Coordinates of C-alpha atoms and ligand atoms in Angstrom, one line a residue:
X82 CA -23.1 -13.4 21.6
X83 CA -21.4 -14.6 24.8
X84 CA -18.3 -12.5 24.4
X85 CA -15.8 -11.8 27.2
X86 CA -16.1 -8.4 28.9
X87 CA -13.4 -5.9 28.0
X88 CA -11.0 -4.6 30.7
X89 CA -9.4 -1.4 29.4
X90 CA -6.4 0.1 31.2
X91 CA -6.3 3.9 30.8
X92 CA -9.1 6.4 30.2
X93 CA -7.1 9.0 28.4
X94 CA -7.9 10.2 24.9
X95 CA -7.6 6.8 23.1
X96 CA -9.0 4.7 26.0
X97 CA -12.1 6.8 26.4
X98 CA -12.8 6.9 22.6
X99 CA -12.2 3.1 22.2
X100 CA -14.5 2.4 25.2
X101 CA -17.3 4.5 23.7
X102 CA -17.1 2.7 20.4
X103 CA -16.9 -0.8 22.0
X104 CA -19.9 -0.1 24.3
X105 CA -21.8 1.3 21.3
X106 CA -21.3 -2.1 19.6
X107 CA -22.6 -4.0 22.6
X108 CA -19.5 -4.9 24.5
X109 CA -19.4 -4.8 28.3
X110 CA -16.5 -2.4 29.1
X111 CA -14.7 -1.6 32.4
X112 CA -12.1 1.1 32.4
X113 CA -9.4 1.5 35.1
X114 CA -7.9 4.9 35.1
X115 CA -5.0 6.0 37.3
X116 CA -6.0 9.6 37.7
X117 CA -9.1 11.0 39.4
X118 CA -12.2 11.8 37.4
X119 CA -11.2 15.1 35.7
X120 CA -14.9 16.1 35.6
X121 CA -14.9 16.1 39.4
X122 CA -11.4 17.0 40.5
X123 CA -11.1 19.8 37.9
X124 CA -8.0 20.3 35.9
X125 CA -5.6 21.5 38.7
X126 CA -3.5 24.5 38.0
X127 CA -5.6 25.5 35.0
X128 CA -2.7 25.1 32.5
X129 CA -4.3 24.9 29.1
X130 CA -2.6 22.3 27.0
X131 CA -3.9 22.0 23.5
X132 CA -3.5 19.5 20.6
X133 CA -3.9 19.7 16.9
X134 CA -6.8 17.6 15.6
X135 CA -6.6 16.6 12.0
X136 CA -8.7 14.6 9.5
X137 CA -7.9 11.1 10.9
X138 CA -8.8 12.0 14.4
X139 CA -11.9 13.9 13.2
X140 CA -13.0 10.9 11.2
X141 CA -12.8 8.7 14.3
X142 CA -14.8 11.2 16.2
X143 CA -17.4 11.2 13.3
X144 CA -17.7 7.4 13.8
X145 CA -18.4 8.0 17.4
X146 CA -20.9 10.8 16.6
X147 CA -18.8 13.4 18.4
X148 CA -17.1 15.4 15.7
X149 CA -19.5 18.4 15.8
X150 CA -19.3 18.7 19.6
X151 CA -15.5 18.7 19.4
X152 CA -15.3 21.2 16.6
X153 CA -17.6 23.6 18.4
X154 CA -14.8 24.1 21.0
X155 CA -11.9 24.1 18.6
X156 CA -9.9 26.9 17.0
X157 CA -9.3 26.5 13.2
X158 CA -5.6 26.7 12.1
X159 CA -5.3 27.3 8.4
X160 CA -1.5 27.0 8.1
X161 CA 1.8 27.6 9.7
X162 CA 2.7 31.2 10.5
X163 CA 6.5 31.3 10.2
X164 CA 8.2 33.9 12.3
X165 CA 11.7 34.5 11.0
X166 CA 14.6 35.9 13.0
X167 CA 14.4 39.2 11.2
X168 CA 10.8 39.7 12.6
X169 CA 9.0 39.0 9.4
X170 CA 6.2 36.5 9.3
X171 CA 4.1 34.8 6.7
X172 CA 1.4 32.2 6.5
X173 CA 2.1 28.9 4.6
X174 CA -1.3 27.3 4.1
X175 CA -1.6 23.6 5.0
X176 CA -4.2 22.7 2.4
X177 CA -5.8 24.1 -0.7
X178 CA -8.6 26.0 1.1
X179 CA -10.6 26.2 4.4
X180 CA -11.8 22.6 3.9
X181 CA -8.2 21.6 4.6
X182 CA -7.4 23.0 8.1
X183 CA -6.4 21.5 11.4
X184 CA -8.0 22.3 14.8
X185 CA -6.6 23.3 18.1
X186 CA -8.5 21.6 20.9
X187 CA -8.1 21.6 24.7
X188 CA -6.8 18.2 25.9
X189 CA -8.8 18.5 29.2
X190 CA -12.0 19.5 27.5
X191 CA -11.7 16.7 24.9
X192 CA -10.9 14.1 27.5
X193 CA -14.0 15.1 29.5
X194 CA -16.2 15.1 26.4
X195 CA -15.0 11.6 25.6
X196 CA -15.6 10.4 29.1
X197 CA -19.1 11.7 29.1
X198 CA -19.8 10.0 25.7
X199 CA -18.3 6.7 26.9
X200 CA -20.4 6.7 30.1
X201 CA -23.5 7.6 28.1
X202 CA -22.8 4.5 25.9
X203 CA -22.7 2.3 29.0
X204 CA -19.0 2.2 29.9
X205 CA -18.1 1.7 33.6
X206 CA -15.2 3.9 34.7
X207 CA -13.1 3.3 37.9
X208 CA -11.0 6.4 38.5
X209 CA -8.0 6.6 40.8
X210 CA -7.2 2.9 40.0
X211 CA -3.7 2.3 38.7
X212 CA -2.6 -1.0 37.2
X213 CA 0.3 -2.3 39.2
X214 CA 0.6 -5.9 38.0
X215 CA -1.1 -8.5 35.8
X216 CA -1.4 -12.2 36.1
X217 CA -2.3 -13.2 32.6
X218 CA -2.5 -16.9 33.3
X219 CA -5.1 -16.4 36.1
X220 CA -6.8 -13.5 34.3
X221 CA -6.3 -11.2 37.3
X222 CA -4.8 -7.8 37.7
X223 CA -3.6 -5.8 40.8
X224 CA -4.7 -2.2 41.1
X225 CA -3.5 0.4 43.5
X226 CA -5.5 3.5 44.5
X227 CA -4.3 7.0 45.3
X228 CA -3.5 6.2 48.9
X229 CA -1.7 3.0 48.1
X230 CA -4.3 0.5 48.9
X231 CA -4.1 -2.5 46.6
X232 CA -6.8 -4.9 45.4
X233 CA -7.2 -7.7 43.0
X234 CA -9.6 -7.8 40.1
X235 CA -10.6 -10.5 37.7
X236 CA -10.5 -9.4 34.1
X237 CA -11.8 -10.2 30.6
X238 CA -9.9 -9.2 27.5
X239 CA -7.2 -6.8 28.6
X240 CA -6.6 -3.7 26.4
X241 CA -3.9 -1.2 27.3
X242 CA -4.5 2.5 26.3
X243 CA -2.3 3.6 29.3
X244 CA 0.0 5.8 27.3
X245 CA 3.7 6.0 26.6
X246 CA 4.7 4.7 30.0
X247 CA 2.2 1.9 29.8
X248 CA 2.0 -0.3 32.9
X249 CA 0.2 -3.0 30.9
X250 CA 3.1 -3.0 28.4
X251 CA 5.6 -3.6 31.3
X252 CA 3.4 -6.4 32.7
X253 CA 3.1 -8.1 29.3
X254 CA 6.9 -7.7 28.8
X255 CA 7.5 -9.4 32.1
X256 CA 5.4 -12.4 30.9
X257 CA 6.6 -12.6 27.3
X258 CA 9.0 -9.9 25.9
X259 CA 7.5 -7.6 23.3
X260 CA 10.7 -6.7 21.6
X261 CA 10.7 -3.1 23.0
X262 CA 13.0 -0.4 21.7
X263 CA 12.9 3.2 22.8
X264 CA 14.8 5.8 20.9
X265 CA 15.3 9.1 22.7
X266 CA 15.3 12.2 20.4
X267 CA 17.8 14.0 22.6
X268 CA 15.6 17.1 22.5
X269 CA 13.2 18.1 25.2
X270 CA 10.4 20.7 25.4
X271 CA 9.1 23.4 27.8
X272 CA 5.6 24.9 27.8
X273 CA 5.0 28.6 28.2
X274 CA 1.9 30.8 27.8
X275 CA 0.8 33.8 25.9
X276 CA -2.2 35.3 27.7
X277 CA -5.2 36.8 26.0
X278 CA -4.5 40.2 24.5
X279 CA -6.4 42.0 27.2
X280 CA -3.8 40.9 29.7
X281 CA -0.8 42.3 27.7
X282 CA 0.4 45.9 27.6
X283 CA -0.8 47.7 24.5
X284 CA 2.8 48.4 23.4
X285 CA 3.6 44.8 22.6
X286 CA 0.4 44.3 20.6
X287 CA 1.0 47.1 18.1
X288 CA 2.5 44.8 15.5
X289 CA -0.2 42.1 15.9
X290 CA -3.4 44.2 15.9
X291 CA -4.2 45.0 19.5
X292 CA -7.9 45.2 18.9
X293 CA -8.2 41.4 18.8
X294 CA -8.8 39.0 21.7
X295 CA -5.6 37.1 20.6
X296 CA -2.1 38.5 20.7
X297 CA -1.2 36.8 17.5
X298 CA -3.2 35.6 14.4
X299 CA -5.6 33.1 16.0
X300 CA -6.2 30.9 13.0
X301 CA -2.6 29.6 12.6
X302 CA -0.1 27.3 14.1
X303 CA 2.8 29.6 14.8
X304 CA 6.4 28.5 14.3
X305 CA 9.6 30.4 15.2
X306 CA 12.2 28.2 13.3
X307 CA 15.8 28.7 14.4
X308 CA 17.7 25.9 12.7
X309 CA 18.6 23.5 15.5
X310 CA 15.6 24.3 17.6
X311 CA 12.3 26.2 17.5
X312 CA 9.2 27.5 19.4
X313 CA 5.7 26.8 18.3
X314 CA 2.3 28.2 19.6
X315 CA -1.2 26.9 19.3
X316 CA -4.3 29.0 20.0
X317 CA -6.7 28.3 22.8
X318 CA -10.4 29.2 22.6
X319 CA -10.1 31.7 25.5
X320 CA -7.7 33.9 23.5
X321 CA -4.4 32.6 24.9
X322 CA -1.7 30.5 23.2
X323 CA 0.3 27.6 24.5
X324 CA 3.9 28.0 23.4
X325 CA 6.3 25.2 23.3
X326 CA 10.1 25.5 23.1
X327 CA 11.8 22.5 21.6
X328 CA 15.5 22.4 22.3
X329 CA 18.4 19.8 22.7
X330 CA 18.6 18.5 26.2
X331 CA 22.4 18.4 26.5
X332 CA 25.4 19.7 24.7
X333 CA 26.7 23.1 23.5
X334 CA 24.5 26.2 23.8
X335 CA 21.7 26.5 23.3
X336 CA 20.4 23.4 25.1
X337 CA 18.3 22.9 28.2
X338 CA 21.6 22.1 30.0
X339 CA 22.9 25.6 29.2
X340 CA 19.7 27.2 30.5
X341 CA 19.9 26.4 34.2
X342 CA 17.4 29.0 35.3
X343 CA 14.7 31.4 34.0
X344 CA 17.1 34.4 33.8
X345 CA 19.5 32.4 31.5
X346 CA 16.4 31.4 29.5
X347 CA 15.1 34.9 29.3
X348 CA 18.5 36.1 28.0
X349 CA 18.4 33.4 25.3
X350 CA 14.8 34.3 24.4
X351 CA 15.6 38.0 24.1
X352 CA 18.3 37.1 21.7
X353 CA 16.5 34.5 19.6
X354 CA 12.8 35.2 20.1
X355 CA 12.5 38.8 21.2
X356 CA 9.0 39.4 19.8
X357 CA 7.7 36.2 21.4
X358 CA 9.3 36.9 24.8
X359 CA 7.4 40.2 25.0
X360 CA 4.1 38.3 24.7
X361 CA 5.0 35.9 27.7
X362 CA 4.6 38.1 30.8
X363 CA 4.9 35.1 33.2
X364 CA 8.0 33.8 31.5
X365 CA 9.9 33.3 34.8
X366 CA 7.1 31.5 36.5
X367 CA 6.3 29.3 33.5
X368 CA 10.0 28.4 32.9
X369 CA 10.6 27.6 36.6
X370 CA 7.3 25.7 37.2
X371 CA 6.9 23.7 34.0
X372 CA 9.2 20.6 33.7
X373 CA 11.2 19.8 30.7
X374 CA 9.3 17.1 28.8
X375 CA 11.2 14.3 27.1
X376 CA 10.6 13.1 23.6
X377 CA 11.1 9.6 22.2
X378 CA 9.9 7.0 19.8
X379 CA 8.6 3.6 21.0
X380 CA 8.9 0.6 18.7
X381 CA 7.5 -2.8 19.7
X382 CA 7.9 -6.0 17.7
X383 CA 4.7 -7.3 19.1
X384 CA 1.6 -5.4 20.3
X385 CA -0.3 -8.3 22.0
X386 CA -0.1 -11.4 24.2
X387 CA -1.9 -14.0 22.0
X388 CA -5.6 -13.4 22.5
X389 CA -5.3 -12.1 26.1
X390 CA -3.9 -8.6 26.0
X391 CA -3.3 -5.9 23.4
X392 CA -1.8 -2.4 23.4
X393 CA -2.8 0.6 21.3
X394 CA -2.3 4.3 21.1
X395 CA 0.9 5.7 22.7
X396 CA 1.2 2.4 24.8
X397 CA 2.1 0.6 21.5
X398 CA 3.6 3.3 19.4
X399 CA 4.5 6.6 21.1
X400 CA 6.0 9.0 18.6
X401 CA 7.7 12.5 18.6
X402 CA 5.1 15.3 18.3
X403 CA 6.3 17.1 15.1
X404 CA 3.6 16.0 12.8
X405 CA 0.8 16.5 15.4
X406 CA -0.4 12.9 14.7
X407 CA 0.0 11.0 18.0
X408 CA -3.6 11.4 19.1
X409 CA -4.8 11.3 15.5
X410 CA -3.0 7.9 14.9
X411 CA -4.3 6.6 18.2
X412 CA -7.9 7.6 17.3
X413 CA -7.5 5.9 13.9
X414 CA -6.4 2.7 15.9
X415 CA -9.7 2.8 17.8
X416 CA -11.8 2.6 14.7
X417 CA -9.9 -0.3 13.3
X418 CA -9.9 -2.2 16.5
X419 CA -13.5 -1.7 17.3
X420 CA -14.6 -2.9 13.9
X421 CA -12.3 -5.9 13.9
X422 CA -13.6 -6.9 17.4
X423 CA -17.2 -6.4 16.4
X424 CA -16.7 -8.7 13.4
X425 CA -15.1 -11.6 15.4
X426 CA -15.7 -11.1 19.1
X427 CA -14.9 -14.7 20.0
X428 CA -11.6 -14.7 18.2
X429 CA -9.5 -12.2 20.0
X430 CA -6.2 -13.9 19.2
X431 CA -7.0 -13.5 15.5
X432 CA -8.3 -9.9 15.9
X433 CA -5.3 -8.8 17.9
X434 CA -2.9 -10.3 15.3
X435 CA -4.8 -8.7 12.4
X436 CA -4.9 -5.3 14.2
X437 CA -1.1 -5.4 14.5
X438 CA -0.8 -6.5 10.9
X439 CA -2.8 -3.6 9.7
X440 CA -1.6 -0.9 12.0
X441 CA 2.1 -1.5 12.7
X442 CA 3.4 -0.6 9.3
X443 CA 1.4 2.6 9.5
X444 CA 2.6 3.4 13.1
X445 CA 6.2 2.9 11.9
X446 CA 5.6 5.2 8.9
X447 CA 4.1 8.1 11.0
X448 CA 7.0 7.6 13.5
X449 CA 9.4 8.2 10.7
X450 CA 7.5 11.2 9.2
X451 CA 7.1 12.8 12.6
X452 CA 10.9 12.7 13.1
X453 CA 11.4 14.2 9.6
X454 CA 8.9 16.9 10.2
X455 CA 11.0 18.3 13.1
X456 CA 13.8 19.2 10.6
X457 CA 11.2 20.6 8.3
X458 CA 9.6 22.8 11.0
X459 CA 12.7 24.1 12.7
X460 CA 14.9 24.5 9.7
X461 CA 13.5 23.9 6.2
X462 CA 10.5 26.2 6.4
X463 CA 12.9 29.1 6.0
X464 CA 15.1 27.4 3.4
X465 CA 15.0 28.6 -0.2
X466 CA 15.4 25.1 -1.7
X467 CA 12.6 23.8 0.4
X468 CA 10.4 26.8 -0.6
X469 CA 11.1 26.2 -4.2
X470 CA 10.1 22.6 -3.8
X471 CA 6.9 23.6 -2.1
X472 CA 6.1 26.1 -4.8
X473 CA 6.7 23.5 -7.6
X474 CA 4.6 21.0 -5.6
X475 CA 1.7 23.6 -5.4
X476 CA 1.8 24.1 -9.2
X477 CA 1.7 20.3 -9.8
X478 CA -1.1 19.8 -7.3
X479 CA -3.2 22.2 -9.4
X480 CA -2.0 20.9 -12.7
X481 CA -2.2 17.1 -12.0
X482 CA -4.1 16.4 -8.8
X483 CA -4.4 12.8 -9.9
X484 CA -0.6 12.3 -9.6
X485 CA 0.7 14.8 -7.1
X486 CA -0.3 15.5 -3.5
X487 CA 2.0 17.0 -0.9
X488 CA 2.9 14.4 1.7
X489 CA 1.8 16.7 4.5
X490 CA -1.7 16.8 2.9
X491 CA -1.8 13.0 2.6
X492 CA -1.0 12.7 6.3
X493 CA -3.1 15.5 7.6
X494 CA -6.2 15.6 5.3
X495 CA -6.8 12.1 4.0
X496 CA -7.3 8.6 5.3
X497 CA -4.7 7.1 3.0
X498 CA -2.5 4.8 5.1
X499 CA 0.5 6.5 6.6
X500 CA 2.7 3.9 5.0
X501 CA 1.4 4.9 1.6
X502 CA 2.0 8.6 2.3
X503 CA 5.6 7.8 3.3
X504 CA 6.3 5.8 0.2
X505 CA 4.5 8.0 -2.3
X506 CA 6.1 11.1 -0.7
X507 CA 9.5 9.6 -1.3
X508 CA 8.8 8.9 -5.0
X509 CA 7.3 12.4 -5.5
X510 CA 10.2 14.0 -3.8
X511 CA 12.7 12.3 -6.1
X512 CA 10.9 13.8 -9.1
X513 CA 10.7 17.3 -7.6
X514 CA 14.5 17.1 -6.8
X515 CA 15.2 16.0 -10.4
X516 CA 13.2 18.9 -11.9
X517 CA 14.9 21.4 -9.6
X518 CA 18.3 20.0 -10.5
X519 CA 17.6 20.2 -14.2
X520 CA 16.2 23.8 -14.1
X521 CA 17.7 27.0 -12.6
X522 CA 14.4 28.0 -11.0
X523 CA 10.7 27.1 -10.5
X524 CA 9.7 29.8 -13.0
X525 CA 11.8 28.2 -15.8
X526 CA 10.2 24.7 -15.4
X527 CA 7.7 23.7 -18.1
X528 CA 4.8 22.6 -16.0
X529 CA 3.2 20.6 -18.7
X530 CA 6.5 18.6 -19.2
X531 CA 6.7 18.2 -15.4
X532 CA 3.2 17.0 -15.2
X533 CA 4.0 14.5 -18.0
X534 CA 7.0 13.3 -16.0
X535 CA 4.8 12.6 -13.0
X536 CA 2.0 11.0 -15.0
X537 CA 4.4 8.7 -16.8
X538 CA 6.5 7.8 -13.7
X539 CA 4.0 7.3 -10.9
X540 CA 0.7 5.5 -10.7
X541 CA -2.3 7.8 -10.1
X542 CA -3.2 8.6 -6.5
X543 CA -6.1 6.5 -5.1
X544 CA -9.4 8.2 -5.4
X545 CA -10.2 10.0 -2.2
X546 CA -13.2 9.5 0.0
X547 CA -14.5 12.6 1.7
X548 CA -16.2 13.2 5.0
Ligands
LIG1048 P1 -2.6 9.2 27.1 O1 -3.4 10.3 26.5 O2 -1.3 9.4 27.6 O3 -3.6 8.5 28.1 C1 -3.1 7.4 28.9 C2 -4.0 7.3 30.1 O4 -3.7 6.2 30.8 C3 -3.9 8.5 31.0 O5 -5.2 8.9 31.4 C4 -3.2 7.9 32.2 O6 -3.6 8.6 33.4 C5 -3.6 6.5 32.2 N1 -2.7 5.6 32.9 C6 -1.3 5.6 32.8 N2 -0.8 4.6 33.6 C7 -1.9 4.0 34.1 C8 -2.0 2.8 34.9 N3 -0.9 2.2 35.4 N4 -3.2 2.4 35.3 C9 -4.3 3.0 34.8 N5 -4.3 4.1 34.0 C10 -3.0 4.5 33.6 N6 -1.1 14.4 19.3 C11 -1.7 14.9 18.2 O7 -2.3 14.2 17.4 N7 -1.7 16.3 18.0 C12 -1.1 17.1 18.8 O8 -1.1 18.3 18.6 C13 -0.5 16.6 20.0 N8 0.1 17.5 20.9 C14 0.6 17.0 22.0 C15 1.0 17.9 23.0 C16 1.6 17.4 24.2 C17 2.1 18.4 25.2 C18 1.8 16.0 24.4 C19 2.4 15.4 25.6 C20 1.3 15.1 23.4 C21 0.7 15.6 22.2 N9 0.2 14.7 21.3 C22 -0.5 15.2 20.2 C23 0.2 13.3 21.4 C24 -1.0 12.8 22.1 O9 -1.2 13.5 23.4 C25 -1.0 11.3 22.4 O10 -0.6 10.6 21.2 C26 -2.3 10.8 22.9 O11 -2.7 11.5 24.1 C27 -2.2 9.3 23.1 O12 -3.4 8.9 23.8 P2 -3.4 7.7 24.7 O13 -4.8 7.5 25.3 O14 -2.7 6.5 24.0 O15 -2.4 8.1 25.9
LIG1049 N1 3.4 17.9 21.3 C1 1.5 19.8 15.8 C2 2.0 20.0 13.6 C3 2.7 20.1 12.3 C4 2.9 21.6 12.1 C5 3.6 21.9 10.8 C6 3.8 20.1 15.4 C7 3.8 20.1 22.1 C8 4.7 18.3 23.3 CL1 5.6 20.2 17.3 C9 4.0 20.1 16.7 C10 2.5 20.0 14.9 O1 4.2 21.1 10.1 O2 3.5 23.1 10.4 N2 0.7 19.9 13.7 O3 0.4 19.8 15.0 C11 1.7 19.8 17.2 C12 3.0 19.9 17.6 O4 3.3 19.9 19.0 C13 2.4 19.6 20.0 C14 1.5 20.8 20.3 C15 3.2 19.2 21.2 C16 4.1 17.4 22.4 C17 4.5 19.6 23.1

């Protein structure tokens, strides 16, 4: 087939995975990536940033033949370890057993693995080449290198996987508005590090089992919920944890505005997260060196310029991080797009329109659920009503798995469309609320009657495909 070559902007997680899949299907793919090749330049500063990989992302990696390689370097997380203010902690499992777990992976290592795989499939990468402008009518783009030298390049089909601040999005927008809306969350984040246990004084490890390589339980995503804000920690393979503080940016204490320096922040931590603070020996350096990250949701009315240019991943639908699904959703995008393009390579206008038709309702749904999960993580996980609902849900999941599945499990461990998970979750939640209103406690609920209520009110869940 005499198809147009593909010009991909951005060789991050989504760009590299898409490039590999398109090359595997016989497309000629050129990738222009702003940053230098991470395999050559190394990851400067050595900060380990990790991400949670769940079933959707894993499924996309299976398609690409890369799942086993990735899992080999991942740390299994079985559930959330909730650290309450009184110092007590407990594990809330994410799934029913160890087949339903999420995986902590290093962003740098994952990106390098994907670049290797894409190159092996025949993709041509051009690093240190940043998109500056695009002339869609002449099929040319302008690129600028790291010293500011500009050049022009002729292009084929333009696909933008250049992240939340997408330059291709800005270029399309200047040609034909995309109907862009960016909603700031108003909360920011700061990354800190818990080093491997060997680098910590024995005294602070007593409570968490000092014999281990890790200062905390390694096989969990740790949460310190504090109502309006929280900390989380994800394990790294080397025995360290990346901690993230999520906090309002402005306003009454505590907010980033009321923590002007590391000593104010340390005082706040010793009050709110004393056990955690003792595990962060480089608190001052971390707090001073690492910037406050911003969090927002990006909504676009359109994701493409007819058959000439398309956006995917964060460039099309950046979301807040609280469901750990940004990368997972972007990876799911790549499978859909690669298969649509392979089916009709000459009809890019139709493919791009169909891609948006399929993916946009799902992107909107995960955007919404990610916002909701912030409240759940920072507040509800310690709330008795929420815990009662969870307990009742767990009973129903065992009693009628055909009619009840927790929304978190649909999002994290199945390939059911996000829009379905959102809608089904709402319907289930109404019934759970009704049962808890009509009964004084979970123990007093007749589970057979509850199961009957679900079975007679809701259609059965779709049969699940596995693997
Ligand atoms: P990016 O990964 O941002 O890649 C964009 C690429 O485009 C980059 O390589 C960039 O250099 C390049 N680029 C930018 N501008 C240009 C230009 N002008 N020209 C050429 N190239 C350009 N998601 C999860 O699923 N689970 C998690 O646990 C999770 N944790 C996260 C933790 C952090 C700290 C952050 C910030 C995000 C997290 N996410 C997580 C979200 C996830 O990182 C993103 O959804 C995902 O990286 C999106 O991939 P992308 O390729 O679309 O964008
Ligand atoms: N992203 C995650 C979850 C859900 C956990 C749960 C939450 C850090 C900037 Cl905040 C967050 C989750 O409901 O118990 N799974 O994976 C990843 C998360 O944050 C990532 C690490 C992050 C952006 C900073």
